[in-house]
Short mmCIF file of C-alpha atoms in Angstrom, two decimals:
data_model
loop_
_atom_site.label_atom_id
_atom_site.label_comp_id
_atom_site.label_asym_id
_atom_site.label_seq_id
_atom_site.Cartn_x
_atom_site.Cartn_y
_atom_site.Cartn_z
CA UNK A 1 21.89 7.76 1.12
CA UNK A 2 20.38 5.76 3.96
CA UNK A 3 20.67 2.02 4.45
CA UNK A 4 19.41 -0.57 6.86
CA UNK A 5 22.16 -2.63 8.49
CA UNK A 6 20.93 -5.91 9.94
CA UNK A 7 22.52 -8.65 12.02
CA UNK A 8 20.30 -11.67 11.40
CA UNK A 9 19.56 -14.77 13.39
CA UNK A 10 17.36 -13.39 16.20
CA UNK A 11 13.76 -14.65 16.42
CA UNK A 12 11.34 -11.73 16.55
CA UNK A 13 9.38 -11.86 19.81
CA UNK A 14 6.85 -9.47 21.31
CA UNK A 15 4.04 -7.13 20.27
CA UNK A 16 3.90 -4.57 17.48
CA UNK A 17 1.29 -1.89 16.79
CA UNK A 18 0.08 -1.44 13.21
CA UNK A 19 -0.60 2.02 11.78
CA UNK A 20 -3.25 3.31 9.42
CA UNK A 21 -3.58 1.90 5.90
CA UNK A 22 -1.46 3.90 3.45
CA UNK A 23 -3.54 2.88 0.44
CA UNK A 24 -6.77 3.96 2.12
CA UNK A 25 -5.24 7.17 3.50
CA UNK A 26 -4.03 8.41 0.11
CA UNK A 27 -7.49 8.17 -1.46
CA UNK A 28 -9.22 9.57 1.64
CA UNK A 29 -6.89 12.60 1.72
CA UNK A 30 -7.70 13.30 -1.93
CA UNK A 31 -11.44 12.95 -1.21
CA UNK A 32 -11.20 15.35 1.75
CA UNK A 33 -11.01 18.39 -0.56
CA UNK A 34 -14.42 17.54 -2.11
CA UNK A 35 -16.12 19.70 0.54
CA UNK A 36 -15.54 23.34 1.45
CA UNK A 37 -15.84 22.46 5.13
CA UNK A 38 -13.03 21.25 7.39
CA UNK A 39 -12.39 17.50 7.51
CA UNK A 40 -10.43 15.82 10.32
CA UNK A 41 -8.62 12.54 9.57
CA UNK A 42 -6.76 10.47 12.13
CA UNK A 43 -4.84 7.18 12.27
CA UNK A 44 -2.87 8.59 9.34
CA UNK A 45 0.44 6.79 8.66
CA UNK A 46 3.44 9.13 8.83
CA UNK A 47 5.16 7.93 5.64
CA UNK A 48 6.69 9.62 2.60
CA UNK A 49 3.78 9.04 0.20
CA UNK A 50 1.33 10.66 2.61
CA UNK A 51 3.59 13.65 3.20
CA UNK A 52 4.15 14.13 -0.55
CA UNK A 53 0.40 14.11 -1.24
CA UNK A 54 -0.33 16.56 1.60
CA UNK A 55 2.34 18.92 0.27
CA UNK A 56 0.89 18.71 -3.25
CA UNK A 57 -2.61 19.38 -1.94
CA UNK A 58 -1.29 22.40 -0.07
CA UNK A 59 0.31 23.65 -3.28
CA UNK A 60 -3.08 23.75 -5.05
CA UNK A 61 -4.62 25.77 -2.23
CA UNK A 62 -5.95 23.25 0.28
CA UNK A 63 -5.48 24.37 3.87
CA UNK A 64 -3.50 21.62 5.62
CA UNK A 65 -3.26 21.68 9.40
CA UNK A 66 -1.08 18.84 10.66
CA UNK A 67 -2.28 18.40 14.25
CA UNK A 68 0.29 15.68 14.94
CA UNK A 69 2.06 12.89 13.05
CA UNK A 70 -1.17 10.89 12.67
CA UNK A 71 -3.89 13.57 12.55
CA UNK A 72 -4.62 16.22 9.94
CA UNK A 73 -7.32 18.83 9.35
CA UNK A 74 -8.00 19.68 5.69
CA UNK A 75 -10.10 22.45 4.22
CA UNK A 76 -10.61 22.39 0.46
CA UNK A 77 -12.50 25.69 0.18
CA UNK A 78 -9.40 27.49 -1.06
CA UNK A 79 -8.32 25.04 -3.77
CA UNK A 80 -7.65 27.23 -6.81
CA UNK A 81 -5.19 25.53 -9.14
CA UNK A 82 -7.07 22.58 -10.57
CA UNK A 83 -4.07 21.56 -12.71
CA UNK A 84 -1.84 19.62 -10.31
CA UNK A 85 1.71 20.12 -11.56
CA UNK A 86 4.01 19.11 -8.75
CA UNK A 87 7.27 17.17 -8.91
CA UNK A 88 6.42 14.88 -5.98
CA UNK A 89 3.24 13.73 -7.73
CA UNK A 90 5.40 11.89 -10.25
CA UNK A 91 6.78 9.79 -7.40
CA UNK A 92 3.51 8.49 -5.99
CA UNK A 93 0.96 6.34 -7.70
CA UNK A 94 -1.95 7.83 -5.77
CA UNK A 95 -1.61 11.22 -7.50
CA UNK A 96 -4.42 10.08 -9.77
CA UNK A 97 -6.96 10.12 -6.92
CA UNK A 98 -7.00 13.91 -7.23
CA UNK A 99 -8.57 13.39 -10.66
CA UNK A 100 -11.74 11.88 -9.21
CA UNK A 101 -12.00 14.35 -6.34
CA UNK A 102 -11.33 17.50 -8.40
CA UNK A 103 -13.50 16.35 -11.31
CA UNK A 104 -16.34 15.60 -8.91
CA UNK A 105 -16.11 18.97 -7.14
CA UNK A 106 -15.03 21.37 -9.89
CA UNK A 107 -15.99 19.40 -13.02
CA UNK A 108 -12.43 19.72 -14.27
CA UNK A 109 -9.06 18.28 -13.29
CA UNK A 110 -5.56 17.91 -14.65
CA UNK A 111 -3.10 15.65 -12.87
CA UNK A 112 0.36 14.31 -13.74
CA UNK A 113 0.36 10.64 -14.75
CA UNK A 114 1.16 8.43 -11.74
CA UNK A 115 4.62 7.32 -10.73
CA UNK A 116 5.54 5.17 -7.73
CA UNK A 117 7.30 1.82 -7.70
CA UNK A 118 8.22 0.24 -11.02
CA UNK A 119 6.40 -3.04 -10.46
CA UNK A 120 4.46 -3.01 -13.73
CA UNK A 121 2.22 -0.90 -15.91
CA UNK A 122 -0.59 1.01 -14.25
CA UNK A 123 -2.84 1.89 -17.18
CA UNK A 124 -5.33 4.73 -16.80
CA UNK A 125 -7.74 3.36 -19.41
CA UNK A 126 -10.36 2.19 -16.89
CA UNK A 127 -10.24 5.50 -15.02
CA UNK A 128 -10.71 7.35 -18.31
CA UNK A 129 -13.52 5.00 -19.38
CA UNK A 130 -15.34 5.70 -16.11
CA UNK A 131 -14.92 9.49 -16.32
CA UNK A 132 -16.15 9.51 -19.93
CA UNK A 133 -19.18 7.41 -18.96
CA UNK A 134 -20.02 10.14 -16.43
CA UNK A 135 -19.92 12.74 -19.21
CA UNK A 136 -16.38 14.11 -19.02
CA UNK A 137 -14.08 14.85 -21.93
CA UNK A 138 -10.75 13.23 -21.10
CA UNK A 139 -7.39 13.44 -22.85
CA UNK A 140 -3.75 12.82 -22.06
CA UNK A 141 -1.51 15.80 -22.82
CA UNK A 142 1.98 16.81 -21.75
CA UNK A 143 2.29 13.80 -19.43
CA UNK A 144 -0.95 14.57 -17.59
CA UNK A 145 -4.55 13.39 -17.63
CA UNK A 146 -6.98 16.26 -18.24
CA UNK A 147 -10.71 15.82 -17.65
CA UNK A 148 -13.50 18.36 -18.00
CA UNK A 149 -17.30 18.31 -18.02
CA UNK A 150 -20.15 20.81 -18.07
CA UNK A 151 -21.87 18.44 -15.67
CA UNK A 152 -21.41 14.84 -14.53
CA UNK A 153 -24.34 12.47 -15.02
CA UNK A 154 -24.69 9.05 -13.39
CA UNK A 155 -24.12 6.04 -15.62
CA UNK A 156 -23.77 2.25 -15.68
CA UNK A 157 -20.05 1.40 -15.78
CA UNK A 158 -18.59 -2.08 -16.23
CA UNK A 159 -14.88 -2.40 -15.44
CA UNK A 160 -13.25 -4.85 -17.86
CA UNK A 161 -10.69 -5.70 -15.19
CA UNK A 162 -10.83 -5.36 -11.40
CA UNK A 163 -9.05 -2.10 -10.59
CA UNK A 164 -8.81 -0.57 -7.13
CA UNK A 165 -7.70 2.83 -8.43
CA UNK A 166 -10.42 3.08 -11.08
CA UNK A 167 -13.11 1.91 -8.66
CA UNK A 168 -12.16 4.60 -6.12
CA UNK A 169 -11.72 7.36 -8.71
CA UNK A 170 -15.09 6.71 -10.35
CA UNK A 171 -16.75 6.41 -6.93
CA UNK A 172 -15.43 9.85 -5.92
CA UNK A 173 -16.50 11.60 -9.12
CA UNK A 174 -19.90 9.86 -9.17
CA UNK A 175 -20.63 10.98 -5.59
CA UNK A 176 -21.21 14.53 -6.89
CA UNK A 177 -22.75 13.55 -10.26
CA UNK A 178 -26.43 13.99 -11.11
CA UNK A 179 -28.43 10.77 -10.82
CA UNK A 180 -27.36 7.20 -10.12
CA UNK A 181 -24.16 5.37 -11.02
CA UNK A 182 -23.56 1.62 -10.94
CA UNK A 183 -20.00 0.23 -11.01
CA UNK A 184 -19.91 -3.45 -11.96
CA UNK A 185 -16.87 -5.71 -11.47
CA UNK A 186 -15.74 -3.24 -8.81
CA UNK A 187 -12.69 -3.88 -6.60
CA UNK A 188 -13.58 -5.23 -3.14
CA UNK A 189 -10.41 -4.35 -1.21
CA UNK A 190 -10.79 -3.08 2.37
CA UNK A 191 -9.50 0.35 1.39
CA UNK A 192 -12.25 0.67 -1.25
CA UNK A 193 -14.75 0.11 1.57
CA UNK A 194 -12.91 2.61 3.77
CA UNK A 195 -13.06 5.34 1.11
CA UNK A 196 -16.78 4.65 0.58
CA UNK A 197 -17.39 4.88 4.34
CA UNK A 198 -15.45 8.15 4.46
CA UNK A 199 -17.43 9.65 1.58
CA UNK A 200 -20.69 8.49 3.20
CA UNK A 201 -19.64 10.19 6.44
CA UNK A 202 -19.38 13.39 4.35
CA UNK A 203 -22.91 12.94 3.04
CA UNK A 204 -22.38 10.78 -0.06
CA UNK A 205 -24.79 7.96 -0.86
CA UNK A 206 -22.74 4.86 -1.70
CA UNK A 207 -23.97 1.30 -1.26
CA UNK A 208 -22.37 -2.06 -2.00
CA UNK A 209 -18.70 -1.22 -1.37
CA UNK A 210 -16.94 -4.49 -0.60
CA UNK A 211 -19.02 -6.34 -3.23
CA UNK A 212 -18.51 -6.39 -6.99
CA UNK A 213 -21.44 -4.01 -7.60
CA UNK A 214 -21.32 -0.49 -6.12
CA UNK A 215 -24.33 1.80 -6.41
CA UNK A 216 -23.96 5.55 -5.98
CA UNK A 217 -26.73 8.14 -5.83
CA UNK A 218 -25.17 11.52 -6.56
CA UNK A 219 -25.63 14.33 -4.04
CA UNK A 220 -25.37 18.09 -4.46
CA UNK A 221 -22.55 18.67 -1.99
CA UNK A 222 -20.53 17.04 0.79
CA UNK A 223 -19.93 18.29 4.34
CA UNK A 224 -17.36 18.15 7.12
CA UNK A 225 -16.56 14.94 8.98
CA UNK A 226 -14.14 13.33 11.42
CA UNK A 227 -12.80 9.97 10.32
CA UNK A 228 -10.30 7.33 11.45
CA UNK A 229 -8.49 5.26 8.81
CA UNK A 230 -8.52 1.45 8.98
CA UNK A 231 -5.35 -0.46 10.01
CA UNK A 232 -2.85 -1.35 7.30
CA UNK A 233 -3.29 -5.00 6.31
CA UNK A 234 -0.02 -5.00 4.32
CA UNK A 235 2.07 -3.67 7.20
CA UNK A 236 0.39 -6.26 9.44
CA UNK A 237 1.11 -9.07 6.98
CA UNK A 238 4.74 -7.96 6.66
CA UNK A 239 5.29 -8.39 10.41
CA UNK A 240 3.43 -11.73 10.33
CA UNK A 241 5.80 -13.04 7.65
CA UNK A 242 8.77 -11.59 9.53
CA UNK A 243 7.72 -13.71 12.52
CA UNK A 244 7.54 -16.79 10.27
CA UNK A 245 10.93 -16.20 8.62
CA UNK A 246 12.77 -15.64 11.93
CA UNK A 247 11.06 -18.52 13.78
CA UNK A 248 9.54 -15.95 16.10
CA UNK A 249 6.46 -15.30 18.20
CA UNK A 250 4.84 -11.96 17.35
CA UNK A 251 1.47 -10.48 18.25
CA UNK A 252 0.38 -7.93 15.66
CA UNK A 253 -2.00 -5.41 17.30
CA UNK A 254 -4.53 -2.90 15.97
CA UNK A 255 -5.60 -5.02 13.00
CA UNK A 256 -8.85 -6.31 11.49
CA UNK A 257 -8.25 -10.10 11.32
CA UNK A 258 -10.88 -10.48 8.56
CA UNK A 259 -8.68 -8.41 6.24
CA UNK A 260 -5.76 -10.79 6.86
CA UNK A 261 -7.49 -14.07 6.03
CA UNK A 262 -5.51 -14.80 2.85
CA UNK A 263 -2.21 -14.12 4.64
CA UNK A 264 -3.26 -16.19 7.66
CA UNK A 265 -4.28 -19.12 5.45
CA UNK A 266 -0.83 -19.29 3.82
CA UNK A 267 0.98 -19.04 7.16
CA UNK A 268 -1.06 -21.98 8.42
CA UNK A 269 -0.22 -23.92 5.24
CA UNK A 270 3.52 -23.45 5.75
CA UNK A 271 3.32 -24.69 9.34
CA UNK A 272 2.92 -21.61 11.54
CA UNK A 273 0.46 -21.33 14.38
CA UNK A 274 -1.90 -18.36 14.05
CA UNK A 275 -4.14 -17.17 16.87
CA UNK A 276 -6.79 -14.53 16.16
CA UNK A 277 -8.22 -12.02 18.65
CA UNK A 278 -10.74 -9.21 18.20
CA UNK A 279 -8.14 -6.71 17.01
CA UNK A 280 -4.88 -8.68 17.03
CA UNK A 281 -3.21 -11.72 15.45
CA UNK A 282 -0.43 -13.81 16.98
CA UNK A 283 1.98 -15.76 14.75
CA UNK A 284 4.22 -18.47 16.21
CA UNK A 285 6.77 -20.27 14.03
CA UNK A 286 8.18 -23.07 16.16
CA UNK A 287 8.19 -25.85 13.53
CA UNK A 288 10.06 -26.29 10.24
CA UNK A 289 8.41 -24.39 7.40
CA UNK A 290 6.71 -26.34 4.59
CA UNK A 291 6.35 -25.56 0.88
CA UNK A 292 3.10 -24.38 -0.70
CA UNK A 293 1.65 -22.74 -3.83
CA UNK A 294 0.55 -19.10 -4.00
CA UNK A 295 -1.29 -17.08 -6.65
CA UNK A 296 -1.85 -13.36 -6.23
CA UNK A 297 -5.43 -12.25 -6.87
CA UNK A 298 -7.66 -9.24 -6.18
CA UNK A 299 -9.17 -9.18 -2.68
CA UNK A 300 -10.21 -11.46 -1.01
CA UNK A 301 -7.44 -13.41 -2.76
CA UNK A 302 -3.77 -13.33 -1.77
CA UNK A 303 -2.54 -9.71 -2.12
CA UNK A 304 0.12 -8.85 -4.66
CA UNK A 305 1.63 -6.49 -2.05
CA UNK A 306 2.38 -9.53 0.16
CA UNK A 307 3.97 -11.61 -2.61
CA UNK A 308 7.66 -10.70 -2.04
CA UNK A 309 7.36 -11.24 1.73
CA UNK A 310 5.72 -14.64 1.12
CA UNK A 311 8.49 -15.61 -1.30
CA UNK A 312 11.16 -14.83 1.32
CA UNK A 313 9.44 -17.24 3.73
CA UNK A 314 9.07 -19.94 1.06
CA UNK A 315 12.76 -19.53 0.18
CA UNK A 316 13.68 -21.15 3.52
CA UNK A 317 10.81 -23.66 3.59
CA UNK A 318 11.30 -27.37 2.94
CA UNK A 319 10.57 -28.50 -0.63
CA UNK A 320 9.61 -26.68 -3.81
CA UNK A 321 7.03 -23.89 -3.86
CA UNK A 322 5.55 -21.84 -6.67
CA UNK A 323 4.42 -18.23 -6.60
CA UNK A 324 2.27 -17.00 -9.49
CA UNK A 325 1.98 -13.23 -9.93
CA UNK A 326 -1.22 -12.32 -11.76
CA UNK A 327 -1.41 -8.57 -11.01
CA UNK A 328 1.90 -6.82 -11.84
CA UNK A 329 4.37 -8.10 -14.42
CA UNK A 330 7.53 -6.63 -12.84
CA UNK A 331 7.00 -7.86 -9.31
CA UNK A 332 9.92 -10.34 -9.27
CA UNK A 333 12.76 -7.82 -9.53
CA UNK A 334 13.84 -8.67 -5.98
CA UNK A 335 14.68 -12.26 -6.94
CA UNK A 336 18.21 -11.40 -8.12
CA UNK A 337 18.87 -9.66 -4.79
CA UNK A 338 17.48 -12.59 -2.79
CA UNK A 339 19.66 -14.97 -4.84
CA UNK A 340 22.70 -13.01 -3.58
CA UNK A 341 21.62 -14.11 -0.10
CA UNK A 342 21.56 -17.77 -1.10
CA UNK A 343 17.99 -18.24 -2.35
CA UNK A 344 17.29 -20.81 -5.08
CA UNK A 345 14.59 -19.17 -7.20
CA UNK A 346 13.92 -19.34 -10.93
CA UNK A 347 11.38 -17.08 -12.60
CA UNK A 348 9.59 -18.30 -15.71
CA UNK A 349 7.14 -15.76 -17.13
CA UNK A 350 4.92 -14.80 -14.16
CA UNK A 351 5.80 -17.83 -12.00
CA UNK A 352 8.62 -18.09 -9.45
CA UNK A 353 9.79 -21.64 -8.73
CA UNK A 354 11.33 -21.64 -5.26
CA UNK A 355 13.48 -24.49 -3.98
CA UNK A 356 13.81 -24.08 -0.25
CA UNK A 357 17.32 -23.66 1.21
CA UNK A 358 18.45 -24.14 4.82
CA UNK A 359 18.87 -20.43 5.38
CA UNK A 360 19.98 -17.12 3.94
CA UNK A 361 23.40 -15.54 4.35
CA UNK A 362 24.03 -11.82 4.79
CA UNK A 363 24.84 -9.75 1.72
CA UNK A 364 24.61 -6.22 0.36
CA UNK A 365 21.31 -5.88 -1.51
CA UNK A 366 19.23 -3.10 -3.00
CA UNK A 367 15.49 -2.54 -2.54
CA UNK A 368 13.88 -2.39 -6.01
CA UNK A 369 10.50 -1.21 -4.71
CA UNK A 370 8.46 -0.74 -1.53
CA UNK A 371 7.24 -4.26 -0.72
CA UNK A 372 10.31 -6.01 -2.13
CA UNK A 373 12.45 -3.78 0.08
CA UNK A 374 10.52 -4.88 3.16
CA UNK A 375 10.90 -8.49 2.02
CA UNK A 376 14.70 -8.13 1.76
CA UNK A 377 14.76 -6.74 5.31
CA UNK A 378 12.86 -9.86 6.44
CA UNK A 379 15.43 -12.03 4.64
CA UNK A 380 18.22 -10.12 6.42
CA UNK A 381 16.55 -10.66 9.80
CA UNK A 382 16.56 -14.42 9.24
CA UNK A 383 20.01 -14.59 7.62
CA UNK A 384 23.33 -15.60 9.07
CA UNK A 385 25.65 -12.61 9.30
CA UNK A 386 25.28 -8.98 8.27
CA UNK A 387 22.91 -7.70 5.59
CA UNK A 388 22.94 -4.16 4.21
CA UNK A 389 19.81 -2.99 2.37
CA UNK A 390 20.33 0.02 0.08
CA UNK A 391 17.68 2.31 -1.46
CA UNK A 392 15.48 2.19 1.63
CA UNK A 393 13.64 5.35 0.53
CA UNK A 394 11.31 2.90 -1.21
CA UNK A 395 10.56 1.20 2.12
CA UNK A 396 10.00 4.54 3.85
CA UNK A 397 7.28 5.32 1.31
CA UNK A 398 4.97 2.85 3.03
CA UNK A 399 6.32 1.77 6.44
CA UNK A 400 6.42 4.10 9.41
CA UNK A 401 9.26 3.66 11.93
CA UNK A 402 10.03 0.27 10.37
CA UNK A 403 13.42 -0.24 12.01
CA UNK A 404 12.17 0.93 15.43
CA UNK A 405 9.23 -1.47 15.36
CA UNK A 406 11.51 -4.36 14.35
CA UNK A 407 14.06 -3.41 17.03
CA UNK A 408 11.28 -3.49 19.65
CA UNK A 409 10.78 -7.15 18.70
CA UNK A 410 14.45 -7.95 19.27
CA UNK A 411 15.85 -7.36 15.79
CA UNK A 412 19.40 -6.08 15.49
CA UNK A 413 18.76 -3.39 12.89
CA UNK A 414 19.96 0.18 12.53
CA UNK A 415 19.63 3.06 10.10
CA UNK A 416 23.01 3.98 8.61
CA UNK A 417 23.88 7.03 6.53
CA UNK A 418 27.52 6.23 5.67
CA UNK A 419 29.97 3.38 5.21
CA UNK A 420 31.55 4.43 8.50
CA UNK A 421 28.26 3.84 10.34
CA UNK A 422 27.91 0.43 8.67
CA UNK A 423 31.40 -0.53 9.87
CA UNK A 424 30.60 0.76 13.35
CA UNK A 425 27.50 -1.47 13.48
CA UNK A 426 29.48 -4.48 12.25
CA UNK A 427 32.08 -3.91 14.96
CA UNK A 428 29.40 -3.48 17.63
CA UNK A 429 27.54 -6.72 16.83
CA UNK A 430 30.75 -8.67 16.39
#
């Protein structure tokens, strides 16, 4: 079992390079098998979720050629086993993107129900509604979603709730349907736009991605392409909040500042200085942090994936803040761990009431999920003393070289694999 061992109290200072967006990459990888020609994808993050999906795609017959850690060539001409029955698929939420891609290409698909972090229910009802509207018969059997159609026909689909996964899945299937499809109340997240751009580069006809109405004219087939994935806005935001929590000065490079507007706005509210460049953002936290109110919302609102990191910052801000979680009902599981580090947080229903404290103190904590794990690392970086974060496999699902990037900014953080290594670190840092 691996842990992060952290000696807190050092301001993070310097520059950090952000990798490709995990959430975009997972959907784009799934979409890559919708053509029989070879697709090249770069700026791929080298994280566990990506590697699990690539392995699963290889198991169903896709030819996977990993050029390097961040580049892959995929050929879907040899995909033969449309039922995707693979143990790793249960661990990653994005397994369901293979439904849209396989249904679009082969008019049938069977994929294990999604797993991933336990941050709340991830119902498939909107995905199923969309596939049925396109003419597929869909049922859930033996823990999997099975969809089949003689042919897919374009339709008008209204999503009762904004759903990134359903928007992308329907968009993929509709790309190879007959006729025109309209998705209303569509998700507007940057990775929805990235998947649409990728599909268009393969010959799809998708318009309106990034707005709440997406129009798709089905095409007969897709072709090869070379594509580079957008930067990861959540990884970028995590380092921005780490700068705030440690009273640091960090320039986050290889980003699209427009995608970070909600995060930037909250950092300005709590008293940080934020400077934007063409493809970088600098965060300076030289003044005491102030309280504020946050509500998570679909893009362009404040992202739910940034909520735990924001709460860590507000936990050491002056005054009382509130954080309202409107997306996932189990997103506050990290609060008990943060309380062990001295935080004063009470959760009532979907609202966290945070009374700022002077600072955190080191403790042994456990990462309950991906983003909460990253948030606990941030708390450890700002804390007095030594913090040990267990269950870091969650963090490794979505952050590449996390400890190395933090160390390059001056953090005292190491990967430990035993109690002996933890003690050795404690002795070394005094």
